[in-house]
């Protein structure tokens, strides 16, 4: 299955989110009128084609402001996109930042923005499917992913790079993020997920429960995205036994 086809394996609410997702992926991939740079958090940022564009969403700015950056510590961003959040982590005092994305253009874009803002010495950027390219023993004080929250059928093929920023076929990436993310934390490390109301929170909670993990909402705000209000949530994932 590729762009635009309605998935049959989704319920009505999920199908409606899927429709919104198809339009969002198109908007994020649109080249006409797309600037090569944008302003956010009082800074200018490079924006490459095929990369999730913070100009079309409130999420990047909200999460970049809500996250508790560990001063002097280590920060991992899964799915770094343009690199705004990874670079902000370095500018706010993280001693080492790792930033990964599965889309090559996003890896290049984050590298450009790390250099532009003078933090390339402490932002390591890698192409990676989730945690795959990281050293096996690497641990982090904070791990974060502004996730592609919209469920798609497990066999949905993200044919466009920007669909990878919007859809998670079978919620397999969310399953991996919870399972592998919690194992990537330092002793007092914290795992966060940037989520929104287009995602399937019940499914996320069910996945977490299977792993004995707790999902706690830390922040929320509602903004219009396109024609509809979307509620953005910063979630913290923690092991039940640590609370
Ligand atoms: C919602 S976008 C967020 C981008 C950026 N962090 C921001 O806040 O502007 C999700 C990002 O996750 C990336 N992504 C999706 N699946 C991934 C995977 N399996 N491994 C690594 N990155 C992934 C996408 O390419 C996209 O850049």
PDB file of C-alpha atoms and ligand atoms in Angstrom:
ATOM      1  CA  UNK A   1       0.000   0.000   0.000  1.00  0.00           C
ATOM      2  CA  UNK A   2       1.309   3.488  -0.745  1.00  0.00           C
ATOM      3  CA  UNK A   3       0.159   7.115  -0.489  1.00  0.00           C
ATOM      4  CA  UNK A   4      -3.483   8.013  -0.358  1.00  0.00           C
ATOM      5  CA  UNK A   5      -5.074   4.559  -0.227  1.00  0.00           C
ATOM      6  CA  UNK A   6      -7.428   4.068   2.678  1.00  0.00           C
ATOM      7  CA  UNK A   7      -6.228   1.306   4.954  1.00  0.00           C
ATOM      8  CA  UNK A   8      -8.783  -1.418   5.664  1.00  0.00           C
ATOM      9  CA  UNK A   9      -7.185  -2.617   8.872  1.00  0.00           C
ATOM     10  CA  UNK A  10      -8.039   0.534  10.861  1.00  0.00           C
ATOM     11  CA  UNK A  11     -11.134   1.462  12.857  1.00  0.00           C
ATOM     12  CA  UNK A  12     -13.122   4.648  11.996  1.00  0.00           C
ATOM     13  CA  UNK A  13     -11.201   6.955  14.371  1.00  0.00           C
ATOM     14  CA  UNK A  14      -7.873   5.627  13.164  1.00  0.00           C
ATOM     15  CA  UNK A  15      -8.980   5.903   9.549  1.00  0.00           C
ATOM     16  CA  UNK A  16      -9.806   9.548  10.113  1.00  0.00           C
ATOM     17  CA  UNK A  17      -6.331  10.134  11.643  1.00  0.00           C
ATOM     18  CA  UNK A  18      -4.820   8.249   8.702  1.00  0.00           C
ATOM     19  CA  UNK A  19      -6.542  10.665   6.269  1.00  0.00           C
ATOM     20  CA  UNK A  20      -5.146  13.631   8.194  1.00  0.00           C
ATOM     21  CA  UNK A  21      -1.735  11.946   8.131  1.00  0.00           C
ATOM     22  CA  UNK A  22      -1.762  11.584   4.345  1.00  0.00           C
ATOM     23  CA  UNK A  23      -2.382  15.332   4.032  1.00  0.00           C
ATOM     24  CA  UNK A  24       0.235  16.187   6.682  1.00  0.00           C
ATOM     25  CA  UNK A  25       2.892  14.073   4.949  1.00  0.00           C
ATOM     26  CA  UNK A  26       2.102  15.838   1.670  1.00  0.00           C
ATOM     27  CA  UNK A  27       2.358  19.245   3.340  1.00  0.00           C
ATOM     28  CA  UNK A  28       5.704  18.422   4.953  1.00  0.00           C
ATOM     29  CA  UNK A  29       7.000  17.195   1.574  1.00  0.00           C
ATOM     30  CA  UNK A  30       5.672  20.125  -0.492  1.00  0.00           C
ATOM     31  CA  UNK A  31       8.512  22.017  -2.197  1.00  0.00           C
ATOM     32  CA  UNK A  32       6.534  24.941  -3.571  1.00  0.00           C
ATOM     33  CA  UNK A  33       6.820  27.884  -1.198  1.00  0.00           C
ATOM     34  CA  UNK A  34       8.993  25.907   1.188  1.00  0.00           C
ATOM     35  CA  UNK A  35      11.731  28.119   2.651  1.00  0.00           C
ATOM     36  CA  UNK A  36      15.344  26.959   2.842  1.00  0.00           C
ATOM     37  CA  UNK A  37      15.525  28.476   6.327  1.00  0.00           C
ATOM     38  CA  UNK A  38      13.087  29.213   9.132  1.00  0.00           C
ATOM     39  CA  UNK A  39      13.093  30.945  12.503  1.00  0.00           C
ATOM     40  CA  UNK A  40      12.256  29.198  15.766  1.00  0.00           C
ATOM     41  CA  UNK A  41      13.200  29.815  19.403  1.00  0.00           C
ATOM     42  CA  UNK A  42      14.828  33.102  18.343  1.00  0.00           C
ATOM     43  CA  UNK A  43      17.295  31.351  16.004  1.00  0.00           C
ATOM     44  CA  UNK A  44      17.521  30.640  12.261  1.00  0.00           C
ATOM     45  CA  UNK A  45      17.586  27.036  11.064  1.00  0.00           C
ATOM     46  CA  UNK A  46      18.324  25.308   7.769  1.00  0.00           C
ATOM     47  CA  UNK A  47      15.477  23.281   6.270  1.00  0.00           C
ATOM     48  CA  UNK A  48      16.182  20.603   3.643  1.00  0.00           C
ATOM     49  CA  UNK A  49      13.606  18.965   1.356  1.00  0.00           C
ATOM     50  CA  UNK A  50      12.115  15.642   2.593  1.00  0.00           C
ATOM     51  CA  UNK A  51      12.553  16.620   6.246  1.00  0.00           C
ATOM     52  CA  UNK A  52       9.700  17.066   8.768  1.00  0.00           C
ATOM     53  CA  UNK A  53       9.266  20.843   8.807  1.00  0.00           C
ATOM     54  CA  UNK A  54       8.754  22.652  12.135  1.00  0.00           C
ATOM     55  CA  UNK A  55       7.072  25.472  10.179  1.00  0.00           C
ATOM     56  CA  UNK A  56       3.999  23.214   9.768  1.00  0.00           C
ATOM     57  CA  UNK A  57       3.591  22.131  13.397  1.00  0.00           C
ATOM     58  CA  UNK A  58       3.690  23.436  16.946  1.00  0.00           C
ATOM     59  CA  UNK A  59       5.231  20.181  18.165  1.00  0.00           C
ATOM     60  CA  UNK A  60       8.937  20.915  17.658  1.00  0.00           C
ATOM     61  CA  UNK A  61       8.742  24.219  19.532  1.00  0.00           C
ATOM     62  CA  UNK A  62       6.560  22.865  22.360  1.00  0.00           C
ATOM     63  CA  UNK A  63       8.692  19.802  23.024  1.00  0.00           C
ATOM     64  CA  UNK A  64      11.942  21.775  22.757  1.00  0.00           C
ATOM     65  CA  UNK A  65      10.656  24.057  25.523  1.00  0.00           C
ATOM     66  CA  UNK A  66       9.123  21.364  27.737  1.00  0.00           C
ATOM     67  CA  UNK A  67      12.009  18.886  27.838  1.00  0.00           C
ATOM     68  CA  UNK A  68      14.218  18.796  30.951  1.00  0.00           C
ATOM     69  CA  UNK A  69      17.691  18.930  29.405  1.00  0.00           C
ATOM     70  CA  UNK A  70      20.267  17.317  31.695  1.00  0.00           C
ATOM     71  CA  UNK A  71      22.883  20.001  32.354  1.00  0.00           C
ATOM     72  CA  UNK A  72      26.315  18.433  31.822  1.00  0.00           C
ATOM     73  CA  UNK A  73      24.658  15.124  30.944  1.00  0.00           C
ATOM     74  CA  UNK A  74      23.857  13.055  27.876  1.00  0.00           C
ATOM     75  CA  UNK A  75      20.822  13.393  25.607  1.00  0.00           C
ATOM     76  CA  UNK A  76      19.599  11.135  22.810  1.00  0.00           C
ATOM     77  CA  UNK A  77      17.072  12.272  20.251  1.00  0.00           C
ATOM     78  CA  UNK A  78      15.472   9.576  18.124  1.00  0.00           C
ATOM     79  CA  UNK A  79      14.067  11.029  14.883  1.00  0.00           C
ATOM     80  CA  UNK A  80      15.907  14.358  14.939  1.00  0.00           C
ATOM     81  CA  UNK A  81      14.453  15.842  11.704  1.00  0.00           C
ATOM     82  CA  UNK A  82      15.952  19.321  11.251  1.00  0.00           C
ATOM     83  CA  UNK A  83      17.824  18.937  14.546  1.00  0.00           C
ATOM     84  CA  UNK A  84      16.133  21.803  16.419  1.00  0.00           C
ATOM     85  CA  UNK A  85      15.662  19.736  19.594  1.00  0.00           C
ATOM     86  CA  UNK A  86      19.092  18.051  19.531  1.00  0.00           C
ATOM     87  CA  UNK A  87      20.842  21.380  18.925  1.00  0.00           C
ATOM     88  CA  UNK A  88      18.751  23.061  21.632  1.00  0.00           C
ATOM     89  CA  UNK A  89      19.800  20.304  24.056  1.00  0.00           C
ATOM     90  CA  UNK A  90      23.451  21.127  23.344  1.00  0.00           C
ATOM     91  CA  UNK A  91      22.844  24.879  23.625  1.00  0.00           C
ATOM     92  CA  UNK A  92      21.045  24.343  26.961  1.00  0.00           C
ATOM     93  CA  UNK A  93      24.048  22.623  28.525  1.00  0.00           C
ATOM     94  CA  UNK A  94      24.034  18.918  27.612  1.00  0.00           C
ATOM     95  CA  UNK A  95      27.642  17.737  27.434  1.00  0.00           C
ATOM     96  CA  UNK A  96      26.936  15.146  24.760  1.00  0.00           C
ATOM     97  CA  UNK A  97      24.044  14.790  22.362  1.00  0.00           C
ATOM     98  CA  UNK A  98      23.324  11.912  20.005  1.00  0.00           C
ATOM     99  CA  UNK A  99      20.805  12.546  17.243  1.00  0.00           C
ATOM    100  CA  UNK A 100      19.550   9.834  14.901  1.00  0.00           C
ATOM    101  CA  UNK A 101      17.063   9.637  12.062  1.00  0.00           C
ATOM    102  CA  UNK A 102      16.127   6.983   9.540  1.00  0.00           C
ATOM    103  CA  UNK A 103      15.810   9.579   6.739  1.00  0.00           C
ATOM    104  CA  UNK A 104      19.218  10.558   5.246  1.00  0.00           C
ATOM    105  CA  UNK A 105      18.121  14.161   4.528  1.00  0.00           C
ATOM    106  CA  UNK A 106      17.261  14.598   8.220  1.00  0.00           C
ATOM    107  CA  UNK A 107      20.719  13.387   9.230  1.00  0.00           C
ATOM    108  CA  UNK A 108      22.295  15.966   6.884  1.00  0.00           C
ATOM    109  CA  UNK A 109      19.900  18.685   8.071  1.00  0.00           C
ATOM    110  CA  UNK A 110      20.729  18.107  11.746  1.00  0.00           C
ATOM    111  CA  UNK A 111      24.448  18.185  10.950  1.00  0.00           C
ATOM    112  CA  UNK A 112      23.991  21.526   9.163  1.00  0.00           C
ATOM    113  CA  UNK A 113      22.123  23.041  12.098  1.00  0.00           C
ATOM    114  CA  UNK A 114      24.607  21.716  14.663  1.00  0.00           C
ATOM    115  CA  UNK A 115      27.410  23.397  12.669  1.00  0.00           C
ATOM    116  CA  UNK A 116      25.381  26.573  12.165  1.00  0.00           C
ATOM    117  CA  UNK A 117      24.897  26.951  15.913  1.00  0.00           C
ATOM    118  CA  UNK A 118      28.447  26.004  16.888  1.00  0.00           C
ATOM    119  CA  UNK A 119      27.666  22.720  18.688  1.00  0.00           C
ATOM    120  CA  UNK A 120      28.932  20.177  16.139  1.00  0.00           C
ATOM    121  CA  UNK A 121      31.648  19.182  18.630  1.00  0.00           C
ATOM    122  CA  UNK A 122      29.045  17.766  21.005  1.00  0.00           C
ATOM    123  CA  UNK A 123      26.208  16.671  18.687  1.00  0.00           C
ATOM    124  CA  UNK A 124      26.844  13.286  17.077  1.00  0.00           C
ATOM    125  CA  UNK A 125      24.471  12.674  14.182  1.00  0.00           C
ATOM    126  CA  UNK A 126      23.842   9.200  12.791  1.00  0.00           C
ATOM    127  CA  UNK A 127      21.546   7.539  10.318  1.00  0.00           C
ATOM    128  CA  UNK A 128      19.805   4.869  12.320  1.00  0.00           C
ATOM    129  CA  UNK A 129      16.611   2.856  12.526  1.00  0.00           C
ATOM    130  CA  UNK A 130      15.737   3.673  16.153  1.00  0.00           C
ATOM    131  CA  UNK A 131      18.674   2.587  18.369  1.00  0.00           C
ATOM    132  CA  UNK A 132      20.359   0.277  15.835  1.00  0.00           C
ATOM    133  CA  UNK A 133      23.442   2.393  14.960  1.00  0.00           C
ATOM    134  CA  UNK A 134      24.293   3.285  18.575  1.00  0.00           C
ATOM    135  CA  UNK A 135      27.011   1.479  20.483  1.00  0.00           C
ATOM    136  CA  UNK A 136      25.449  -1.422  22.360  1.00  0.00           C
ATOM    137  CA  UNK A 137      26.575  -0.143  25.757  1.00  0.00           C
ATOM    138  CA  UNK A 138      25.694   3.537  25.269  1.00  0.00           C
ATOM    139  CA  UNK A 139      23.329   4.950  27.935  1.00  0.00           C
ATOM    140  CA  UNK A 140      21.718   8.390  28.208  1.00  0.00           C
ATOM    141  CA  UNK A 141      20.393  10.675  30.934  1.00  0.00           C
ATOM    142  CA  UNK A 142      17.459  11.695  28.743  1.00  0.00           C
ATOM    143  CA  UNK A 143      16.051   9.917  25.691  1.00  0.00           C
ATOM    144  CA  UNK A 144      13.371  11.615  23.581  1.00  0.00           C
ATOM    145  CA  UNK A 145      11.380  11.000  20.407  1.00  0.00           C
ATOM    146  CA  UNK A 146       8.815  13.359  18.876  1.00  0.00           C
ATOM    147  CA  UNK A 147       7.163  10.360  17.322  1.00  0.00           C
ATOM    148  CA  UNK A 148       5.332   9.643  14.096  1.00  0.00           C
ATOM    149  CA  UNK A 149       2.155   8.995  16.059  1.00  0.00           C
ATOM    150  CA  UNK A 150      -0.413   8.074  13.409  1.00  0.00           C
ATOM    151  CA  UNK A 151      -1.108   4.340  13.214  1.00  0.00           C
ATOM    152  CA  UNK A 152      -1.025   2.692   9.804  1.00  0.00           C
ATOM    153  CA  UNK A 153      -1.555  -0.973   8.928  1.00  0.00           C
ATOM    154  CA  UNK A 154       1.510  -3.119   9.559  1.00  0.00           C
ATOM    155  CA  UNK A 155       2.073  -3.573   5.817  1.00  0.00           C
ATOM    156  CA  UNK A 156       1.816   0.131   4.985  1.00  0.00           C
ATOM    157  CA  UNK A 157       4.844   1.193   2.944  1.00  0.00           C
ATOM    158  CA  UNK A 158       6.056   4.701   3.778  1.00  0.00           C
ATOM    159  CA  UNK A 159       6.836   5.512   0.143  1.00  0.00           C
ATOM    160  CA  UNK A 160       7.575   9.191   0.830  1.00  0.00           C
ATOM    161  CA  UNK A 161      10.300  10.213   3.317  1.00  0.00           C
ATOM    162  CA  UNK A 162       7.877  12.572   5.069  1.00  0.00           C
ATOM    163  CA  UNK A 163       5.446   9.681   5.648  1.00  0.00           C
ATOM    164  CA  UNK A 164       8.085   8.267   7.990  1.00  0.00           C
ATOM    165  CA  UNK A 165       7.654  11.396  10.110  1.00  0.00           C
ATOM    166  CA  UNK A 166       3.881  10.901  10.332  1.00  0.00           C
ATOM    167  CA  UNK A 167       2.992   7.176  10.295  1.00  0.00           C
ATOM    168  CA  UNK A 168       4.042   4.187  12.380  1.00  0.00           C
ATOM    169  CA  UNK A 169       2.941   0.983  10.579  1.00  0.00           C
ATOM    170  CA  UNK A 170       1.685  -1.529  13.136  1.00  0.00           C
ATOM    171  CA  UNK A 171       2.968   0.741  15.934  1.00  0.00           C
ATOM    172  CA  UNK A 172       6.157  -1.318  15.653  1.00  0.00           C
ATOM    173  CA  UNK A 173       8.427   1.712  16.150  1.00  0.00           C
ATOM    174  CA  UNK A 174       6.533   2.694  19.316  1.00  0.00           C
ATOM    175  CA  UNK A 175       6.884  -0.872  20.595  1.00  0.00           C
ATOM    176  CA  UNK A 176      10.643  -0.713  19.953  1.00  0.00           C
ATOM    177  CA  UNK A 177      10.990   2.758  21.459  1.00  0.00           C
ATOM    178  CA  UNK A 178       9.442   1.672  24.760  1.00  0.00           C
ATOM    179  CA  UNK A 179      11.257  -1.647  24.936  1.00  0.00           C
ATOM    180  CA  UNK A 180      14.706  -0.454  23.825  1.00  0.00           C
ATOM    181  CA  UNK A 181      14.481   3.114  25.138  1.00  0.00           C
ATOM    182  CA  UNK A 182      13.998   2.058  28.748  1.00  0.00           C
ATOM    183  CA  UNK A 183      17.102  -0.148  28.455  1.00  0.00           C
ATOM    184  CA  UNK A 184      19.176   2.794  27.172  1.00  0.00           C
ATOM    185  CA  UNK A 185      18.862   4.892  30.335  1.00  0.00           C
ATOM    186  CA  UNK A 186      21.548   5.664  32.901  1.00  0.00           C
ATOM    187  CA  UNK A 187      20.653   4.813  36.498  1.00  0.00           C
ATOM    188  CA  UNK A 188      18.534   7.962  36.963  1.00  0.00           C
ATOM    189  CA  UNK A 189      17.849   8.449  33.277  1.00  0.00           C
ATOM    190  CA  UNK A 190      14.444   9.514  31.936  1.00  0.00           C
ATOM    191  CA  UNK A 191      12.556   8.405  28.816  1.00  0.00           C
ATOM    192  CA  UNK A 192      10.186  10.855  27.111  1.00  0.00           C
ATOM    193  CA  UNK A 193       7.841  10.633  24.158  1.00  0.00           C
ATOM    194  CA  UNK A 194       6.400  13.583  22.256  1.00  0.00           C
ATOM    195  CA  UNK A 195       2.864  12.462  21.374  1.00  0.00           C
ATOM    196  CA  UNK A 196      -0.353  14.062  20.113  1.00  0.00           C
ATOM    197  CA  UNK A 197      -4.059  13.441  19.766  1.00  0.00           C
ATOM    198  CA  UNK A 198      -3.720  12.017  16.232  1.00  0.00           C
ATOM    199  CA  UNK A 199      -1.952   9.037  17.796  1.00  0.00           C
ATOM    200  CA  UNK A 200      -3.444   6.013  19.537  1.00  0.00           C
ATOM    201  CA  UNK A 201      -2.787   6.633  23.223  1.00  0.00           C
ATOM    202  CA  UNK A 202      -4.780   3.560  24.314  1.00  0.00           C
ATOM    203  CA  UNK A 203      -2.576   1.354  22.136  1.00  0.00           C
ATOM    204  CA  UNK A 204       0.554   3.021  23.489  1.00  0.00           C
ATOM    205  CA  UNK A 205      -0.621   2.425  27.070  1.00  0.00           C
ATOM    206  CA  UNK A 206      -1.417  -1.204  26.250  1.00  0.00           C
ATOM    207  CA  UNK A 207       2.076  -1.708  24.836  1.00  0.00           C
ATOM    208  CA  UNK A 208       3.573  -0.072  27.920  1.00  0.00           C
ATOM    209  CA  UNK A 209       1.481  -2.229  30.269  1.00  0.00           C
ATOM    210  CA  UNK A 210       2.772  -5.387  28.563  1.00  0.00           C
ATOM    211  CA  UNK A 211       6.289  -4.223  29.440  1.00  0.00           C
ATOM    212  CA  UNK A 212       5.416  -3.134  33.008  1.00  0.00           C
ATOM    213  CA  UNK A 213       5.939   0.476  32.034  1.00  0.00           C
ATOM    214  CA  UNK A 214       3.944   3.478  33.169  1.00  0.00           C
ATOM    215  CA  UNK A 215       2.947   6.372  30.879  1.00  0.00           C
ATOM    216  CA  UNK A 216       2.632   9.756  32.626  1.00  0.00           C
ATOM    217  CA  UNK A 217       1.543  12.975  30.973  1.00  0.00           C
ATOM    218  CA  UNK A 218       3.985  15.743  31.950  1.00  0.00           C
ATOM    219  CA  UNK A 219       2.758  18.613  29.731  1.00  0.00           C
ATOM    220  CA  UNK A 220      -0.047  19.283  27.260  1.00  0.00           C
ATOM    221  CA  UNK A 221      -1.167  22.089  24.940  1.00  0.00           C
ATOM    222  CA  UNK A 222      -3.721  22.345  22.140  1.00  0.00           C
ATOM    223  CA  UNK A 223      -2.951  24.108  18.854  1.00  0.00           C
ATOM    224  CA  UNK A 224      -4.567  24.172  15.442  1.00  0.00           C
ATOM    225  CA  UNK A 225      -2.789  22.002  12.870  1.00  0.00           C
ATOM    226  CA  UNK A 226      -4.333  22.591   9.443  1.00  0.00           C
ATOM    227  CA  UNK A 227      -8.083  22.819  10.069  1.00  0.00           C
ATOM    228  CA  UNK A 228      -8.285  20.867  13.300  1.00  0.00           C
ATOM    229  CA  UNK A 229      -7.147  21.294  16.901  1.00  0.00           C
ATOM    230  CA  UNK A 230      -4.401  18.880  17.927  1.00  0.00           C
ATOM    231  CA  UNK A 231      -3.398  18.302  21.551  1.00  0.00           C
ATOM    232  CA  UNK A 232       0.338  17.785  22.011  1.00  0.00           C
ATOM    233  CA  UNK A 233       1.516  15.825  25.044  1.00  0.00           C
ATOM    234  CA  UNK A 234       4.923  15.291  26.540  1.00  0.00           C
ATOM    235  CA  UNK A 235       4.745  11.780  28.032  1.00  0.00           C
ATOM    236  CA  UNK A 236       7.227  10.214  30.401  1.00  0.00           C
ATOM    237  CA  UNK A 237       7.698   6.448  30.277  1.00  0.00           C
ATOM    238  CA  UNK A 238       8.996   4.845  33.442  1.00  0.00           C
ATOM    239  CA  UNK A 239       9.402   1.391  34.893  1.00  0.00           C
ATOM    240  CA  UNK A 240       6.639   0.595  37.418  1.00  0.00           C
ATOM    241  CA  UNK A 241       9.115  -0.681  39.980  1.00  0.00           C
ATOM    242  CA  UNK A 242      11.106   2.584  39.957  1.00  0.00           C
ATOM    243  CA  UNK A 243       8.144   4.716  41.120  1.00  0.00           C
TER     244      UNK A 243
HETATM  245  C1  LIG B   1       7.461  13.890  14.035  1.00  0.00           C
HETATM  246  S1  LIG B   1       9.052  13.893  13.282  1.00  0.00           S
HETATM  247  C2  LIG B   1       9.996  14.827  14.467  1.00  0.00           C
HETATM  248  C3  LIG B   1      11.203  15.512  13.875  1.00  0.00           C
HETATM  249  C4  LIG B   1      11.968  16.432  14.841  1.00  0.00           C
HETATM  250  N1  LIG B   1      12.411  15.709  15.999  1.00  0.00           N
HETATM  251  C5  LIG B   1      11.104  17.589  15.257  1.00  0.00           C
HETATM  252  O1  LIG B   1      10.609  17.563  16.403  1.00  0.00           O
HETATM  253  O2  LIG B   1      10.937  18.524  14.467  1.00  0.00           O
HETATM  254  C6  LIG B   1       9.558  12.195  13.567  1.00  0.00           C
HETATM  255  C7  LIG B   1      10.959  11.895  13.069  1.00  0.00           C
HETATM  256  O3  LIG B   1      11.248  10.513  13.352  1.00  0.00           O
HETATM  257  C8  LIG B   1      11.943   9.958  12.246  1.00  0.00           C
HETATM  258  N2  LIG B   1      11.779   8.493  12.284  1.00  0.00           N
HETATM  259  C9  LIG B   1      10.681   7.771  11.954  1.00  0.00           C
HETATM  260  N3  LIG B   1      10.901   6.458  12.135  1.00  0.00           N
HETATM  261  C10 LIG B   1      12.176   6.346  12.583  1.00  0.00           C
HETATM  262  C11 LIG B   1      12.991   5.229  12.941  1.00  0.00           C
HETATM  263  N4  LIG B   1      12.530   3.970  12.843  1.00  0.00           N
HETATM  264  N5  LIG B   1      14.251   5.460  13.357  1.00  0.00           N
HETATM  265  C12 LIG B   1      14.731   6.735  13.424  1.00  0.00           C
HETATM  266  N6  LIG B   1      13.998   7.828  13.090  1.00  0.00           N
HETATM  267  C13 LIG B   1      12.734   7.649  12.680  1.00  0.00           C
HETATM  268  C14 LIG B   1      11.324  10.633  11.040  1.00  0.00           C
HETATM  269  O4  LIG B   1      12.139  10.551   9.890  1.00  0.00           O
HETATM  270  C15 LIG B   1      11.152  12.069  11.574  1.00  0.00           C
HETATM  271  O5  LIG B   1      12.276  12.849  11.308  1.00  0.00           O
END
